[in-house]
Coordinates of C-alpha atoms in Angstrom, one line a residue:
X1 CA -6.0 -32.0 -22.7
X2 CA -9.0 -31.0 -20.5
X3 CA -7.2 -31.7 -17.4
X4 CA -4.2 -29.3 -19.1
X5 CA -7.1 -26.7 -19.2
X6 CA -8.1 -27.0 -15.9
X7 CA -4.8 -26.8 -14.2
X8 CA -3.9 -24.0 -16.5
X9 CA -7.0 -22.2 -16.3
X10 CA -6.4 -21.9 -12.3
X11 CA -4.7 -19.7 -10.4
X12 CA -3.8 -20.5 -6.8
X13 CA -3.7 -17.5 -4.4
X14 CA -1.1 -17.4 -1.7
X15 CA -3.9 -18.7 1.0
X16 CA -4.3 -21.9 -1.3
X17 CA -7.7 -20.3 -2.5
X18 CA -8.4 -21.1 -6.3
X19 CA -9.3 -19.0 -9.0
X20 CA -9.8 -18.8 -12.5
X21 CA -7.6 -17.4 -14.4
X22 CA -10.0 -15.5 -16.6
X23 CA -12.6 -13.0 -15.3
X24 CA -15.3 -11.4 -17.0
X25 CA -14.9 -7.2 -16.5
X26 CA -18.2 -5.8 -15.2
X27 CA -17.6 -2.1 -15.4
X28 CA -19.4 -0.7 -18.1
X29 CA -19.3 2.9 -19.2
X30 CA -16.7 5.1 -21.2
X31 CA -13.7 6.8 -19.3
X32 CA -11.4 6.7 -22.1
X33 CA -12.9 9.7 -24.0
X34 CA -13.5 12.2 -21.9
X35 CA -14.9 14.8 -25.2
X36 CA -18.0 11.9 -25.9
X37 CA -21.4 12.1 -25.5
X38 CA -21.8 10.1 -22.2
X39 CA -18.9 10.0 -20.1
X40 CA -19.3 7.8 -16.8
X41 CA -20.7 4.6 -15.8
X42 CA -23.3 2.8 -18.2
X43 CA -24.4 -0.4 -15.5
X44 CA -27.8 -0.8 -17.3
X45 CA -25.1 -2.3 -20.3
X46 CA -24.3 -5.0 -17.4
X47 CA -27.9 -7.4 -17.9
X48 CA -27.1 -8.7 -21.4
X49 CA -23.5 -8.5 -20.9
X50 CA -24.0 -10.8 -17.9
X51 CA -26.4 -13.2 -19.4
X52 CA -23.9 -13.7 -22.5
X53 CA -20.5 -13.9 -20.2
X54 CA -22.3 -16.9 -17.8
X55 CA -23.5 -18.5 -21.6
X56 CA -20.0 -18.1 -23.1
X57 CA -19.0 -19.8 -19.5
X58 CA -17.4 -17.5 -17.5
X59 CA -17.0 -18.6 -13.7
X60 CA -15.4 -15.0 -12.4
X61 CA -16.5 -12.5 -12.4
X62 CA -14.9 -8.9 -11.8
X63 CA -17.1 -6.0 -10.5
X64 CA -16.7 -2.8 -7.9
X65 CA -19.2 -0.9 -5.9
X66 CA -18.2 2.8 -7.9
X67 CA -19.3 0.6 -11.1
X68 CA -22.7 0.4 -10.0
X69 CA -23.2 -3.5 -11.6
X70 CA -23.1 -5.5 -8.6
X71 CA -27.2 -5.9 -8.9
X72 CA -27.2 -7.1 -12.4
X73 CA -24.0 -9.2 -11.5
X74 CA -25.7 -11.2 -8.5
X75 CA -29.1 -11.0 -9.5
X76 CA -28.1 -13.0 -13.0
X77 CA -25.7 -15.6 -11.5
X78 CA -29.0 -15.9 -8.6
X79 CA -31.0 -16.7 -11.6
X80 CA -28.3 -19.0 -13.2
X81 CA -28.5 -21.0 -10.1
X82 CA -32.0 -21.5 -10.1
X83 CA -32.2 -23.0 -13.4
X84 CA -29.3 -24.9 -12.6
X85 CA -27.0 -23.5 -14.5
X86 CA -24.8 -22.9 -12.3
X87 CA -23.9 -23.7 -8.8
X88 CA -22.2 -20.8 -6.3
X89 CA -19.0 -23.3 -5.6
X90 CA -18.2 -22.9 -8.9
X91 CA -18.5 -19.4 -9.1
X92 CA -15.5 -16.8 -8.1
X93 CA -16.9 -13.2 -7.3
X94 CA -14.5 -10.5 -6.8
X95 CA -15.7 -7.0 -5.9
X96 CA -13.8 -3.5 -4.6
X97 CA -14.3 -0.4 -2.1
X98 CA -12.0 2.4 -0.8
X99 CA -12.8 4.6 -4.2
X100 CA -12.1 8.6 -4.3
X101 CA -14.3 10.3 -5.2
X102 CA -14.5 10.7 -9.1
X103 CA -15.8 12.8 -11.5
X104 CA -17.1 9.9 -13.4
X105 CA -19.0 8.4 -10.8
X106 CA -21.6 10.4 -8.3
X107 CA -20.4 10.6 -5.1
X108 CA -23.5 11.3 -3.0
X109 CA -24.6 8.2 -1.5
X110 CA -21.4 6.7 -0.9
X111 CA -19.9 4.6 -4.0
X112 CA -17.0 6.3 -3.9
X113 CA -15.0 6.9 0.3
X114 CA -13.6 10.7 0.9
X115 CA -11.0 8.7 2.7
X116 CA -8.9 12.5 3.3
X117 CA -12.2 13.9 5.3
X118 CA -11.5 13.7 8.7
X119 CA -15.0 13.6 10.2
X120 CA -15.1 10.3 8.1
X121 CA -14.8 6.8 10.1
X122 CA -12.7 5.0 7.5
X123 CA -12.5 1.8 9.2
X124 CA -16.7 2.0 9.7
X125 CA -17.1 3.0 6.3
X126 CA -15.6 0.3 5.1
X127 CA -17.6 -2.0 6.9
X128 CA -21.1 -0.7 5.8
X129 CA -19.5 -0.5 2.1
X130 CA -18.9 -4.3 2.1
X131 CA -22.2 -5.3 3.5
X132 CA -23.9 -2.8 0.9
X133 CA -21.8 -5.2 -1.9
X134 CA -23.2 -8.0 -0.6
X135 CA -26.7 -6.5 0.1
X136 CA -26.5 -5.6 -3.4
X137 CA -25.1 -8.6 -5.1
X138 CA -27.5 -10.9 -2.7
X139 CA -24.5 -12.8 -1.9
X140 CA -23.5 -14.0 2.0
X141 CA -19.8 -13.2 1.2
X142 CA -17.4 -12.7 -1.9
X143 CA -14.4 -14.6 -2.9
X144 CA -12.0 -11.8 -3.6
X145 CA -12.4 -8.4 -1.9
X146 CA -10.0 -5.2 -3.1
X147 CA -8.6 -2.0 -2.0
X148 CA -10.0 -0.5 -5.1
X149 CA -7.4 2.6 -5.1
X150 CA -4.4 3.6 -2.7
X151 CA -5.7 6.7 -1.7
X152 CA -5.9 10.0 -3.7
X153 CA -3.6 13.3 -3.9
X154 CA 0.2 14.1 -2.5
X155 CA 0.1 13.4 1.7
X156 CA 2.3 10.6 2.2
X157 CA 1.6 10.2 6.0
X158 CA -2.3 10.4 5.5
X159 CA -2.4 7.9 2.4
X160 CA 0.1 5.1 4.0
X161 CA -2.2 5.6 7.8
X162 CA -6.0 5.5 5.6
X163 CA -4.8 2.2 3.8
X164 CA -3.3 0.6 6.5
X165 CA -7.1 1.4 8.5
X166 CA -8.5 -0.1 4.8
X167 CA -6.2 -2.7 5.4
X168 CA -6.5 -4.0 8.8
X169 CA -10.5 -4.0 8.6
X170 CA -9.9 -6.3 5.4
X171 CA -7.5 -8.7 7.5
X172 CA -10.5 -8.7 10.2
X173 CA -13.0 -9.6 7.2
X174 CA -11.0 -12.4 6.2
X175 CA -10.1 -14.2 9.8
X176 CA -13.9 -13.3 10.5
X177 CA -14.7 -15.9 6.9
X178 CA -16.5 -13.0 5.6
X179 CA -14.2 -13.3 2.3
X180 CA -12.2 -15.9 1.0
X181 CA -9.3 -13.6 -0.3
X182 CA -8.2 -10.1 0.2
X183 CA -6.0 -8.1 -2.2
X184 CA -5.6 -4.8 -3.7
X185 CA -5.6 -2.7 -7.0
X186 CA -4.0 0.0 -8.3
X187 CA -0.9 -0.6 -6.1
X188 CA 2.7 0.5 -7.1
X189 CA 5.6 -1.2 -5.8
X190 CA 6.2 1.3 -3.0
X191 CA 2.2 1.6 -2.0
X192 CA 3.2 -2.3 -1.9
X193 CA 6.2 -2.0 0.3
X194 CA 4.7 0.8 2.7
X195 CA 1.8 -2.2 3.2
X196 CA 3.8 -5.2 3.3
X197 CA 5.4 -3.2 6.4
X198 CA 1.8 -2.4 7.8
X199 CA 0.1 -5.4 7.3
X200 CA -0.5 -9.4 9.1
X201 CA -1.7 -10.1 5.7
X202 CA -0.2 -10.1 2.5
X203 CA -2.4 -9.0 -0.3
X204 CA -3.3 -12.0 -2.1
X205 CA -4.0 -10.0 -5.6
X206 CA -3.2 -6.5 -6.8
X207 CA -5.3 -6.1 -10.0
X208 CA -3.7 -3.3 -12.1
X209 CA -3.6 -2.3 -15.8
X210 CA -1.6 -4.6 -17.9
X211 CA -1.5 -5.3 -21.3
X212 CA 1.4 -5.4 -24.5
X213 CA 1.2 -1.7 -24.6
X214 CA 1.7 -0.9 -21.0
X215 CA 3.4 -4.1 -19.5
X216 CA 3.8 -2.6 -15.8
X217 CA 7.2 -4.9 -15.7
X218 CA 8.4 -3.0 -12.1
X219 CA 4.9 -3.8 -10.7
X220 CA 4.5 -7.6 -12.1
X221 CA 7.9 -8.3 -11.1
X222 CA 7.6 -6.8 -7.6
X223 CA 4.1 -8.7 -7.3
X224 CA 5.8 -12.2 -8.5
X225 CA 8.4 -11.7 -5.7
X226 CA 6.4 -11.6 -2.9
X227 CA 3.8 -14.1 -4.2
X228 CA 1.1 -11.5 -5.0
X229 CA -1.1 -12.7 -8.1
X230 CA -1.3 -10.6 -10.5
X231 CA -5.0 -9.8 -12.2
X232 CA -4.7 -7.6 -15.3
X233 CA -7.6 -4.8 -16.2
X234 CA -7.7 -3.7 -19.9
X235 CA -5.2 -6.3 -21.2
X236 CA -6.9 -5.1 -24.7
X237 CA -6.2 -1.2 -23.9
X238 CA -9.8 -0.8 -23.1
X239 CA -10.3 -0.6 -26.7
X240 CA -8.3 3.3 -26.7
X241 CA -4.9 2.5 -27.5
X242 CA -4.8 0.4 -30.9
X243 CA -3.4 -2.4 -29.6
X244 CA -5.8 -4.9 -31.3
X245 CA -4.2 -3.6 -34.5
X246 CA -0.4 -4.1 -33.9
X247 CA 1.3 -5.6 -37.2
X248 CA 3.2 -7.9 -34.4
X249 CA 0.0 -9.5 -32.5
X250 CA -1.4 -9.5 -36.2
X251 CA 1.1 -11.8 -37.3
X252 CA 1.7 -13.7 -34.6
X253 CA -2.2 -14.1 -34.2
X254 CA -1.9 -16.0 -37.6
X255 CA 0.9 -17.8 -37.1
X256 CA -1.1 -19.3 -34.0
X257 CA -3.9 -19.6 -35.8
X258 CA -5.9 -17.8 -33.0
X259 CA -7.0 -14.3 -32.9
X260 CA -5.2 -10.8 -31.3
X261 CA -7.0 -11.4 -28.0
X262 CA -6.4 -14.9 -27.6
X263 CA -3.3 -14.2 -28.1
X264 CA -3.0 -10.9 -25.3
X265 CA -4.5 -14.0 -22.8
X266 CA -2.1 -16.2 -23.3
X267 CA 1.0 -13.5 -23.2
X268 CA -0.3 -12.8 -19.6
X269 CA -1.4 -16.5 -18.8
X270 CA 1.7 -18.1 -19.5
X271 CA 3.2 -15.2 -16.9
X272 CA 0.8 -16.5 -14.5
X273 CA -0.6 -13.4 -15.2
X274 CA -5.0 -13.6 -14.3
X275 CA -6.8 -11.4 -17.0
X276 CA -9.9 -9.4 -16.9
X277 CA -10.6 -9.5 -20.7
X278 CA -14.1 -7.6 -21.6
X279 CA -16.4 -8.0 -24.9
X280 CA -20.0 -7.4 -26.0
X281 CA -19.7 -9.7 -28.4
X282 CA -20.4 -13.6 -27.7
X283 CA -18.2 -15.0 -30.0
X284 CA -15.4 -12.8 -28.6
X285 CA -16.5 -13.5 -25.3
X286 CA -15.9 -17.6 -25.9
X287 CA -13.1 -17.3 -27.8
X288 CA -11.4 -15.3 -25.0
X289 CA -12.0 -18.5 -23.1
X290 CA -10.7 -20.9 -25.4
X291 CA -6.8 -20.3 -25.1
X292 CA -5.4 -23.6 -23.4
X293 CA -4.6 -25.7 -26.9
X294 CA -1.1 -23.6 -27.8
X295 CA 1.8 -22.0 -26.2
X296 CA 3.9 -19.1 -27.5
X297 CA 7.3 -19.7 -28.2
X298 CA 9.8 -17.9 -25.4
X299 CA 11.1 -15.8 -28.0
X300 CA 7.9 -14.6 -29.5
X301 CA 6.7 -14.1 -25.7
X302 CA 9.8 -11.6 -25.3
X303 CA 8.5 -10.2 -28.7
X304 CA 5.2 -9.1 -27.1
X305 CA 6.8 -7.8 -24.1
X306 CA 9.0 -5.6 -26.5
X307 CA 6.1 -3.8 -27.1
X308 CA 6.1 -2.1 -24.4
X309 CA 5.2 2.0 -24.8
X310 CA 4.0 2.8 -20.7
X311 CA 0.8 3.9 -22.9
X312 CA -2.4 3.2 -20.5
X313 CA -5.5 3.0 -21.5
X314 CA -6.5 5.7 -18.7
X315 CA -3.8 8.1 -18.5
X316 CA -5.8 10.4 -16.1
X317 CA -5.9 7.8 -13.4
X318 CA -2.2 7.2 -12.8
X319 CA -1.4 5.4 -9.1
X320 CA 1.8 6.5 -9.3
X321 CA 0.7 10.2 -8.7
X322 CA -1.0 9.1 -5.4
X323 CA 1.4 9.5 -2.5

């Protein structure tokens, strides 16, 4: 059964690189309600979120330079292998650049890429943004870099020329052994198909919203044809869209005997589906983990993806209104 879990657990990227299948999220903040309190990036929450998710036994973990975590996220796996914890080969690190500029984030000192200003060296920029991740995770390289956006606003020509410039300093990266995968996020099929014609490379990932409410079929599918792994953000909703109390998953979550989440993982595992899922809550955080001892039936898998409502989680940030 262990050696089920392992082989289950992994997901093998079209280069042959292995990663888990299960990442621990480490963007922290709310951008779901925009009429709260704080709205933006919270990356103090990231140190005790960190120490639980490497307790709970979490070997990927998911972060961006916009999010503001990658300090807490290096400097806690740095001190997980000094006490021997953990070791860095058995550690999967993905992080992202190419961000617009949003109003969540601050924009001054370059988390975020005006990739539509002209006097703007995308390919540079891109260059100095992946040494500041590692600078700032204290890392020599990272196992999974992304395209963290395609682009922003409505000209075609500019968006498909900035991420092909994105793209081709990524495929340098890689032959360089400065990464060990390249991918993208936030990718529709056609940003996919304009790339695909662009590119030496193929993406390795594109890590976009899916979950039971918004299943992204035309993207998944599109992905799974061209061997691009899918990574799913916000396979609970990010907590905004009610999906943890669906009379379905409810019932189905006791049939199982597991709980909702477990059962969300294992919908998108058993697609070969990786998953991002994110808790402040050990015993959530563990039990997210613990989802290789049962399979859902085929027809209660269809079930799940019946549920489909095209209801994201973040309805503002839609890829499919960037050109």
């Amino acid at each position: 059964n262990k050696k089920k879990k392992m082989d289950e657990g992994i997901i093998t990227l079209g280069n042959g690189v292995k990663m888990p299948a299960l990442g621990f999220g480490c963007a922290f903040g709310n951008w779901a309600d925009t009429n709260a309190e704080n709205v933006g990036f919270t990356p103090e929450d990231a140190w005790p979120a960190m120490s639980m998710a490497i307790k709970a036994g979490y070997k990927h973990y998911d972060t961006a330079l916009i999010y503001g975590t990658q300090r807490a996220v290096g400097t806690q796996l740095g001190l997980a292998y000094a006490a021997g914890i953990l070791k860095r080969s058995e550690i999967f690190i993905t992080t992202k650049v190419f961000h617009p500029p949003a109003d969540l984030g601050l924009n001054l000192i370059h988390n975020t890429l005006d990739m539509t200003n002209s006097a703007i060296d995308v390919s540079t920029r891109i260059r100095h943004d992946y040494e500041r991740c590692l600078q700032e995770l204290g890392h020599g390289h990272v196992d999974l870099l992304l395209m963290h956006w395609p682009g922003t606003g409505s000209d075609a020509v500019l968006n498909r020329a900035l991420r092909k410039q994105c793209w081709q300093v990524f495929e340098e990266l890689y032959r360089q052994k400065k990464v060990k995968a390249i991918g993208v996020s936030n990718f529709t099929p056609s940003h996919l198909t304009q790339l695909l014609e662009d590119c030496q490379i193929v993406p390795m990932i594109n890590q976009i919203e899916v979950s039971p409410y918004f299943a992204n079929h035309d993207t998944v599918t599109f992905c799974q044809a061209h061997n691009i792994v899918v990574v799913a953000w916000g396979p609970f909703g990010s907590g905004a869209t009610g999906i943890l109390r669906d009379p379905l998953l409810l019932s189905l979550a006791q049939k199982y005997n597991k709980n909702i989440g477990q059962i969300i993982l294992r919908w998108l595992l058993q697609r070969r589906i990786a998953s991002l899922p994110k808790s402040s809550n050990y015993d959530r955080s563990k039990a997210n983990l613990d989802i290789f001892d049962f399979n859902i039936s085929a027809d209660d898998m269809t079930l799940i993806s019946k549920l489909d409502k095209n209801l994201s989680s973040v309805p503002h940030g839609d890829p499919h209104a960037i050109a």
